[in-house]
Amino acid sequence: MGTYAVTGSASGIGAAVVANLTVAGHTVIGVDLHDADVTADPGTSDGRANAVQDILANSGGTLDGVAAVAGVGPSVPDAAAVMSINYFGPVALLEALRPALERSGAGRAVVIGSNSATTVPLIDDRLVELALAGDEDAARKHARAAQNAMPREVLDMAPSISAYASSKFALARWVRRTAVIPEWARRGVLLNAIAPGAVLTPLMLGSTGNTTEPDADEFPTPMPLGVFGHPEDIAFWVHQFLRPEARYTTGAILYVDGGTDAAMRPDAQPTAMTL
């Protein structure tokens, strides 16, 4: 049995991941703002440092896996906070915990992205560049300025939609770039991402202004299966990526979105490499 850390463990997808790992007999270190083994704020550098310190203390310095699930949605009023929580939080945590994953001999890390990275036409290229450059202060400043320039109808619907989609786009690109460098790949630490679609979590319902399950056929993006996802649908795949048997998969972005991305961009993948 192994030892795993899960951020965002108090609700939604994170709680479902914790349940799966616990049923499988593993030791789970939950991380969240409240109701967790480790309470920490992923939106601040001090919060991230405290989370890493407490995770290492609880694990004895060795981890078999980390599921970076914590995040916020496009309904959050402050675009800067969205960037800090959704991008800089998981990146800092995973970079700091990589040595603990390496010590296990078969470390696995999974990040929760979003299909919004490829289905929302509001990606801010400059914001993505600043995130990937690791400049959190500049990214936060740019996110707020870009948010202030958004049309009022967009702000009324989802005030931080551009920052949200851009943070998830940058996170997916970070996973692809990082998973294959020697410090991760050649040391046996595998890194993958899952891109959920519309999943019935408190975050998703809060973002859409619903208190009950909305009609899938009236959702803004296509829903080919005609149903919404549930946290367990995402947790299942997180568990698969964390298993020791998943030894030949790294740098993958798995869409678990009921076919939304495929419906909107049927020819985007596979895309042939051009010379």
mmCIF file of C-alpha atoms in Angstrom:
data_model
loop_
_atom_site.group_PDB
_atom_site.id
_atom_site.type_symbol
_atom_site.label_atom_id
_atom_site.label_comp_id
_atom_site.label_asym_id
_atom_site.label_seq_id
_atom_site.Cartn_x
_atom_site.Cartn_y
_atom_site.Cartn_z
ATOM 1 C CA MET A 1 0.000 0.000 0.000
ATOM 2 C CA GLY A 2 1.172 3.510 -0.757
ATOM 3 C CA THR A 3 1.027 7.058 0.540
ATOM 4 C CA TYR A 4 -0.702 9.710 -1.526
ATOM 5 C CA ALA A 5 -1.373 13.444 -1.178
ATOM 6 C CA VAL A 6 -4.572 14.901 -2.620
ATOM 7 C CA THR A 7 -5.275 18.632 -2.802
ATOM 8 C CA GLY A 8 -8.842 19.860 -2.841
ATOM 9 C CA SER A 9 -9.696 16.826 -0.733
ATOM 10 C CA ALA A 10 -12.671 18.262 1.154
ATOM 11 C CA SER A 11 -15.216 18.162 -1.665
ATOM 12 C CA GLY A 12 -15.986 17.343 -5.279
ATOM 13 C CA ILE A 13 -13.420 15.484 -7.340
ATOM 14 C CA GLY A 14 -10.796 15.641 -4.595
ATOM 15 C CA ALA A 15 -13.087 13.937 -2.083
ATOM 16 C CA ALA A 16 -13.902 11.249 -4.648
ATOM 17 C CA VAL A 17 -10.185 10.639 -5.255
ATOM 18 C CA VAL A 18 -9.602 10.315 -1.510
ATOM 19 C CA ALA A 19 -12.456 7.806 -1.271
ATOM 20 C CA ASN A 20 -11.038 5.648 -4.080
ATOM 21 C CA LEU A 21 -7.547 5.598 -2.622
ATOM 22 C CA THR A 22 -8.821 4.894 0.889
ATOM 23 C CA VAL A 23 -10.966 1.979 -0.284
ATOM 24 C CA ALA A 24 -7.895 0.588 -2.036
ATOM 25 C CA GLY A 25 -6.090 0.558 1.324
ATOM 26 C CA HIS A 26 -3.714 3.467 0.790
ATOM 27 C CA THR A 27 -2.732 6.179 3.237
ATOM 28 C CA VAL A 28 -4.101 9.511 2.037
ATOM 29 C CA ILE A 29 -2.993 12.969 3.121
ATOM 30 C CA GLY A 30 -5.806 15.366 2.318
ATOM 31 C CA VAL A 31 -4.988 19.016 1.655
ATOM 32 C CA ASP A 32 -7.594 21.780 1.591
ATOM 33 C CA LEU A 33 -8.614 25.076 3.127
ATOM 34 C CA HIS A 34 -10.580 23.206 5.808
ATOM 35 C CA ASP A 35 -11.624 19.713 6.877
ATOM 36 C CA ALA A 36 -8.331 18.160 5.815
ATOM 37 C CA ASP A 37 -5.205 16.576 7.272
ATOM 38 C CA VAL A 38 -3.260 19.572 5.983
ATOM 39 C CA THR A 39 -4.952 22.962 5.878
ATOM 40 C CA ALA A 40 -3.299 25.374 3.482
ATOM 41 C CA ASP A 41 -4.092 28.048 0.908
ATOM 42 C CA PRO A 42 -2.704 27.170 -2.555
ATOM 43 C CA GLY A 43 -3.191 30.754 -3.659
ATOM 44 C CA THR A 44 -0.234 32.093 -1.626
ATOM 45 C CA SER A 45 3.448 31.250 -1.526
ATOM 46 C CA ASP A 46 3.333 30.832 2.247
ATOM 47 C CA GLY A 47 0.339 28.526 1.968
ATOM 48 C CA ARG A 48 2.096 26.358 -0.591
ATOM 49 C CA ALA A 49 5.272 26.196 1.498
ATOM 50 C CA ASN A 50 3.274 25.193 4.575
ATOM 51 C CA ALA A 51 1.411 22.546 2.574
ATOM 52 C CA VAL A 52 4.664 21.017 1.329
ATOM 53 C CA GLN A 53 6.174 21.047 4.815
ATOM 54 C CA ASP A 54 3.142 19.344 6.361
ATOM 55 C CA ILE A 55 2.770 16.797 3.552
ATOM 56 C CA LEU A 56 6.405 15.778 3.925
ATOM 57 C CA ALA A 57 6.028 15.566 7.704
ATOM 58 C CA ASN A 58 2.936 13.370 7.385
ATOM 59 C CA SER A 59 4.463 11.133 4.716
ATOM 60 C CA GLY A 60 7.920 10.702 6.197
ATOM 61 C CA GLY A 61 9.402 12.334 3.111
ATOM 62 C CA THR A 62 8.281 9.703 0.598
ATOM 63 C CA LEU A 63 5.177 9.797 -1.589
ATOM 64 C CA ASP A 64 3.822 7.281 -4.055
ATOM 65 C CA GLY A 65 1.564 9.810 -5.705
ATOM 66 C CA VAL A 66 0.135 13.309 -5.706
ATOM 67 C CA ALA A 67 -3.220 14.336 -7.146
ATOM 68 C CA ALA A 68 -3.327 18.113 -7.606
ATOM 69 C CA VAL A 69 -7.079 18.620 -7.727
ATOM 70 C CA ALA A 70 -7.596 21.953 -5.938
ATOM 71 C CA GLY A 71 -8.829 24.776 -8.111
ATOM 72 C CA VAL A 72 -11.426 27.488 -8.580
ATOM 73 C CA GLY A 73 -13.827 28.260 -11.401
ATOM 74 C CA PRO A 74 -14.588 31.199 -13.702
ATOM 75 C CA SER A 75 -17.161 32.654 -11.309
ATOM 76 C CA VAL A 76 -14.409 33.829 -8.937
ATOM 77 C CA PRO A 77 -14.409 37.655 -9.091
ATOM 78 C CA ASP A 78 -10.624 38.098 -8.998
ATOM 79 C CA ALA A 79 -8.776 36.855 -12.091
ATOM 80 C CA ALA A 80 -5.445 37.191 -10.284
ATOM 81 C CA ALA A 81 -6.568 34.734 -7.612
ATOM 82 C CA VAL A 82 -7.616 32.282 -10.324
ATOM 83 C CA MET A 83 -4.103 32.319 -11.786
ATOM 84 C CA SER A 84 -2.458 31.859 -8.393
ATOM 85 C CA ILE A 85 -4.693 28.994 -7.324
ATOM 86 C CA ASN A 86 -5.143 27.150 -10.622
ATOM 87 C CA TYR A 87 -1.662 27.442 -12.082
ATOM 88 C CA PHE A 88 0.997 28.568 -9.623
ATOM 89 C CA GLY A 89 -0.448 26.491 -6.777
ATOM 90 C CA PRO A 90 -0.208 23.029 -8.374
ATOM 91 C CA VAL A 91 3.039 23.795 -10.184
ATOM 92 C CA ALA A 92 4.799 24.928 -6.999
ATOM 93 C CA LEU A 93 3.439 21.993 -5.025
ATOM 94 C CA LEU A 94 4.465 19.358 -7.563
ATOM 95 C CA GLU A 95 7.902 20.830 -8.142
ATOM 96 C CA ALA A 96 8.534 20.857 -4.392
ATOM 97 C CA LEU A 97 7.215 17.310 -3.921
ATOM 98 C CA ARG A 98 9.035 15.770 -6.891
ATOM 99 C CA PRO A 99 11.962 14.522 -4.747
ATOM 100 C CA ALA A 100 9.512 12.759 -2.405
ATOM 101 C CA LEU A 101 7.886 11.103 -5.432
ATOM 102 C CA GLU A 102 11.283 10.055 -6.736
ATOM 103 C CA ARG A 103 12.145 8.402 -3.419
ATOM 104 C CA SER A 104 9.202 6.019 -3.790
ATOM 105 C CA GLY A 105 10.773 4.502 -6.899
ATOM 106 C CA ALA A 106 7.518 4.786 -8.883
ATOM 107 C CA GLY A 107 6.125 8.233 -8.181
ATOM 108 C CA ARG A 108 2.986 9.370 -9.953
ATOM 109 C CA ALA A 109 1.543 12.865 -10.241
ATOM 110 C CA VAL A 110 -1.811 13.842 -11.738
ATOM 111 C CA VAL A 111 -3.066 17.363 -12.368
ATOM 112 C CA ILE A 112 -6.678 18.361 -12.916
ATOM 113 C CA GLY A 113 -6.936 20.670 -15.902
ATOM 114 C CA SER A 114 -10.087 21.464 -17.863
ATOM 115 C CA ASN A 115 -11.482 21.086 -21.341
ATOM 116 C CA SER A 116 -12.042 24.856 -21.136
ATOM 117 C CA ALA A 117 -8.393 25.124 -22.160
ATOM 118 C CA THR A 118 -9.407 24.022 -25.656
ATOM 119 C CA THR A 119 -13.111 24.878 -25.877
ATOM 120 C CA VAL A 120 -13.195 28.469 -24.554
ATOM 121 C CA PRO A 121 -12.085 31.008 -27.213
ATOM 122 C CA LEU A 122 -10.659 33.439 -24.655
ATOM 123 C CA ILE A 123 -7.128 32.141 -24.107
ATOM 124 C CA ASP A 124 -4.820 35.026 -23.254
ATOM 125 C CA ASP A 125 -1.496 34.169 -24.893
ATOM 126 C CA ARG A 126 0.443 36.743 -22.893
ATOM 127 C CA LEU A 127 -1.003 35.439 -19.643
ATOM 128 C CA VAL A 128 0.003 31.908 -20.605
ATOM 129 C CA GLU A 129 3.532 33.092 -21.392
ATOM 130 C CA LEU A 130 3.868 34.820 -18.024
ATOM 131 C CA ALA A 131 2.605 31.731 -16.203
ATOM 132 C CA LEU A 132 5.009 29.395 -17.964
ATOM 133 C CA ALA A 133 7.842 31.840 -17.270
ATOM 134 C CA GLY A 134 7.036 31.512 -13.558
ATOM 135 C CA ASP A 135 6.347 35.232 -13.085
ATOM 136 C CA GLU A 136 3.402 35.151 -10.706
ATOM 137 C CA ASP A 137 3.387 38.858 -9.889
ATOM 138 C CA ALA A 138 3.319 39.844 -13.566
ATOM 139 C CA ALA A 139 0.708 37.191 -14.342
ATOM 140 C CA ARG A 140 -1.565 38.438 -11.576
ATOM 141 C CA LYS A 141 -1.189 42.038 -12.725
ATOM 142 C CA HIS A 142 -1.885 41.137 -16.351
ATOM 143 C CA ALA A 143 -4.871 38.961 -15.429
ATOM 144 C CA ARG A 144 -6.523 41.830 -13.569
ATOM 145 C CA ALA A 145 -5.839 44.312 -16.364
ATOM 146 C CA ALA A 146 -7.218 41.935 -18.985
ATOM 147 C CA GLN A 147 -10.255 41.269 -16.819
ATOM 148 C CA ASN A 148 -10.979 44.987 -16.520
ATOM 149 C CA ALA A 149 -10.921 45.268 -20.323
ATOM 150 C CA MET A 150 -13.481 42.495 -20.824
ATOM 151 C CA PRO A 151 -16.972 43.374 -22.121
ATOM 152 C CA ARG A 152 -19.546 43.784 -19.379
ATOM 153 C CA GLU A 153 -21.683 40.916 -20.693
ATOM 154 C CA VAL A 154 -18.738 38.538 -20.290
ATOM 155 C CA LEU A 155 -17.968 39.796 -16.790
ATOM 156 C CA ASP A 156 -21.585 39.410 -15.756
ATOM 157 C CA MET A 157 -21.632 35.792 -16.960
ATOM 158 C CA ALA A 158 -18.203 34.601 -15.777
ATOM 159 C CA PRO A 159 -15.922 37.357 -14.443
ATOM 160 C CA SER A 160 -12.690 35.383 -14.676
ATOM 161 C CA ILE A 161 -13.443 33.100 -17.636
ATOM 162 C CA SER A 162 -10.358 34.170 -19.614
ATOM 163 C CA ALA A 163 -8.029 33.712 -16.641
ATOM 164 C CA TYR A 164 -9.652 30.377 -15.862
ATOM 165 C CA ALA A 165 -9.247 28.970 -19.372
ATOM 166 C CA SER A 166 -5.746 30.446 -19.675
ATOM 167 C CA SER A 167 -4.652 29.008 -16.325
ATOM 168 C CA LYS A 168 -5.786 25.538 -17.384
ATOM 169 C CA PHE A 169 -4.165 25.917 -20.809
ATOM 170 C CA ALA A 170 -0.871 26.933 -19.189
ATOM 171 C CA LEU A 171 -1.150 24.040 -16.738
ATOM 172 C CA ALA A 172 -1.610 21.521 -19.558
ATOM 173 C CA ARG A 173 1.369 22.951 -21.386
ATOM 174 C CA TRP A 174 3.459 22.827 -18.199
ATOM 175 C CA VAL A 175 2.590 19.144 -17.793
ATOM 176 C CA ARG A 176 3.600 18.365 -21.376
ATOM 177 C CA ARG A 177 6.895 20.252 -21.065
ATOM 178 C CA THR A 178 7.792 19.032 -17.589
ATOM 179 C CA ALA A 179 6.875 15.350 -17.876
ATOM 180 C CA VAL A 180 9.627 14.634 -20.396
ATOM 181 C CA ILE A 181 12.588 16.399 -18.814
ATOM 182 C CA PRO A 182 15.221 14.126 -17.209
ATOM 183 C CA GLU A 183 14.485 15.274 -13.644
ATOM 184 C CA TRP A 184 11.048 13.708 -14.007
ATOM 185 C CA ALA A 185 11.083 11.118 -16.768
ATOM 186 C CA ARG A 186 14.510 9.554 -16.238
ATOM 187 C CA ARG A 187 13.974 9.421 -12.500
ATOM 188 C CA GLY A 188 10.753 7.497 -12.833
ATOM 189 C CA VAL A 189 8.321 10.221 -11.788
ATOM 190 C CA LEU A 190 5.365 10.241 -14.167
ATOM 191 C CA LEU A 191 3.243 13.338 -14.694
ATOM 192 C CA ASN A 192 -0.128 13.433 -16.455
ATOM 193 C CA ALA A 193 -3.234 15.614 -16.599
ATOM 194 C CA ILE A 194 -6.957 15.062 -16.837
ATOM 195 C CA ALA A 195 -9.175 17.599 -18.604
ATOM 196 C CA PRO A 196 -12.705 17.255 -17.233
ATOM 197 C CA GLY A 197 -15.729 18.768 -18.868
ATOM 198 C CA ALA A 198 -18.976 19.667 -17.134
ATOM 199 C CA VAL A 199 -18.888 17.735 -13.867
ATOM 200 C CA LEU A 200 -21.519 18.195 -11.192
ATOM 201 C CA THR A 201 -19.365 19.594 -8.417
ATOM 202 C CA PRO A 202 -20.009 22.569 -6.109
ATOM 203 C CA LEU A 203 -17.472 24.498 -8.218
ATOM 204 C CA MET A 204 -19.287 23.806 -11.492
ATOM 205 C CA LEU A 205 -22.746 24.506 -10.098
ATOM 206 C CA GLY A 206 -21.498 27.733 -8.536
ATOM 207 C CA SER A 207 -19.954 28.823 -11.829
ATOM 208 C CA THR A 208 -23.222 28.321 -13.704
ATOM 209 C CA GLY A 209 -25.433 29.801 -11.012
ATOM 210 C CA ASN A 210 -27.378 26.567 -10.585
ATOM 211 C CA THR A 211 -28.327 24.878 -7.332
ATOM 212 C CA THR A 212 -29.675 21.764 -9.058
ATOM 213 C CA GLU A 213 -28.552 19.786 -12.084
ATOM 214 C CA PRO A 214 -29.111 21.847 -15.257
ATOM 215 C CA ASP A 215 -30.436 20.473 -18.537
ATOM 216 C CA ALA A 216 -27.537 19.006 -20.511
ATOM 217 C CA ASP A 217 -29.209 19.894 -23.803
ATOM 218 C CA GLU A 218 -29.337 23.559 -22.790
ATOM 219 C CA PHE A 219 -25.700 23.719 -21.664
ATOM 220 C CA PRO A 220 -23.554 26.277 -23.567
ATOM 221 C CA THR A 221 -21.215 23.610 -24.960
ATOM 222 C CA PRO A 222 -22.166 20.366 -26.742
ATOM 223 C CA MET A 223 -22.953 17.391 -24.514
ATOM 224 C CA PRO A 224 -22.895 14.375 -26.878
ATOM 225 C CA LEU A 225 -23.781 11.865 -24.147
ATOM 226 C CA GLY A 226 -26.624 14.030 -22.923
ATOM 227 C CA VAL A 227 -25.496 13.781 -19.311
ATOM 228 C CA PHE A 228 -23.168 15.566 -16.940
ATOM 229 C CA GLY A 229 -20.171 13.966 -15.322
ATOM 230 C CA HIS A 230 -19.899 13.158 -11.644
ATOM 231 C CA PRO A 231 -16.816 13.489 -9.420
ATOM 232 C CA GLU A 232 -16.437 9.693 -9.413
ATOM 233 C CA ASP A 233 -16.044 9.707 -13.205
ATOM 234 C CA ILE A 234 -12.916 11.837 -12.920
ATOM 235 C CA ALA A 235 -11.638 10.163 -9.753
ATOM 236 C CA PHE A 236 -11.636 6.810 -11.552
ATOM 237 C CA TRP A 237 -9.091 8.039 -14.088
ATOM 238 C CA VAL A 238 -7.015 9.847 -11.465
ATOM 239 C CA HIS A 239 -6.728 6.514 -9.679
ATOM 240 C CA GLN A 240 -5.620 4.770 -12.879
ATOM 241 C CA PHE A 241 -2.859 7.300 -13.496
ATOM 242 C CA LEU A 242 -1.659 6.907 -9.882
ATOM 243 C CA ARG A 243 -1.398 3.133 -10.058
ATOM 244 C CA PRO A 244 2.118 1.603 -10.239
ATOM 245 C CA GLU A 245 1.001 -0.287 -13.346
ATOM 246 C CA ALA A 246 0.645 3.011 -15.235
ATOM 247 C CA ARG A 247 4.369 2.897 -15.903
ATOM 248 C CA TYR A 248 4.440 3.829 -19.597
ATOM 249 C CA THR A 249 2.257 6.925 -19.602
ATOM 250 C CA THR A 250 3.617 10.394 -19.028
ATOM 251 C CA GLY A 251 2.869 13.789 -20.521
ATOM 252 C CA ALA A 252 -0.680 12.744 -21.403
ATOM 253 C CA ILE A 253 -3.741 14.996 -21.347
ATOM 254 C CA LEU A 254 -6.828 12.815 -20.985
ATOM 255 C CA TYR A 255 -10.192 14.371 -21.829
ATOM 256 C CA VAL A 256 -12.966 13.092 -19.569
ATOM 257 C CA ASP A 257 -15.714 15.373 -20.785
ATOM 258 C CA GLY A 258 -18.456 13.258 -22.311
ATOM 259 C CA GLY A 259 -17.180 14.038 -25.805
ATOM 260 C CA THR A 260 -17.452 17.842 -25.633
ATOM 261 C CA ASP A 261 -13.954 18.576 -26.939
ATOM 262 C CA ALA A 262 -14.344 16.004 -29.717
ATOM 263 C CA ALA A 263 -17.680 17.507 -30.729
ATOM 264 C CA MET A 264 -16.327 21.042 -30.847
ATOM 265 C CA ARG A 265 -12.941 20.244 -32.412
ATOM 266 C CA PRO A 266 -13.279 16.905 -34.204
ATOM 267 C CA ASP A 267 -10.182 17.397 -36.346
ATOM 268 C CA ALA A 268 -7.911 19.019 -33.751
ATOM 269 C CA GLN A 269 -6.427 15.658 -32.747
ATOM 270 C CA PRO A 270 -4.588 13.951 -34.195
ATOM 271 C CA THR A 271 -2.806 16.747 -36.006
ATOM 272 C CA ALA A 272 0.004 15.793 -38.326
ATOM 273 C CA MET A 273 3.437 17.221 -37.664
ATOM 274 C CA THR A 274 4.570 19.550 -40.424
ATOM 275 C CA LEU A 275 8.163 20.001 -41.536
#
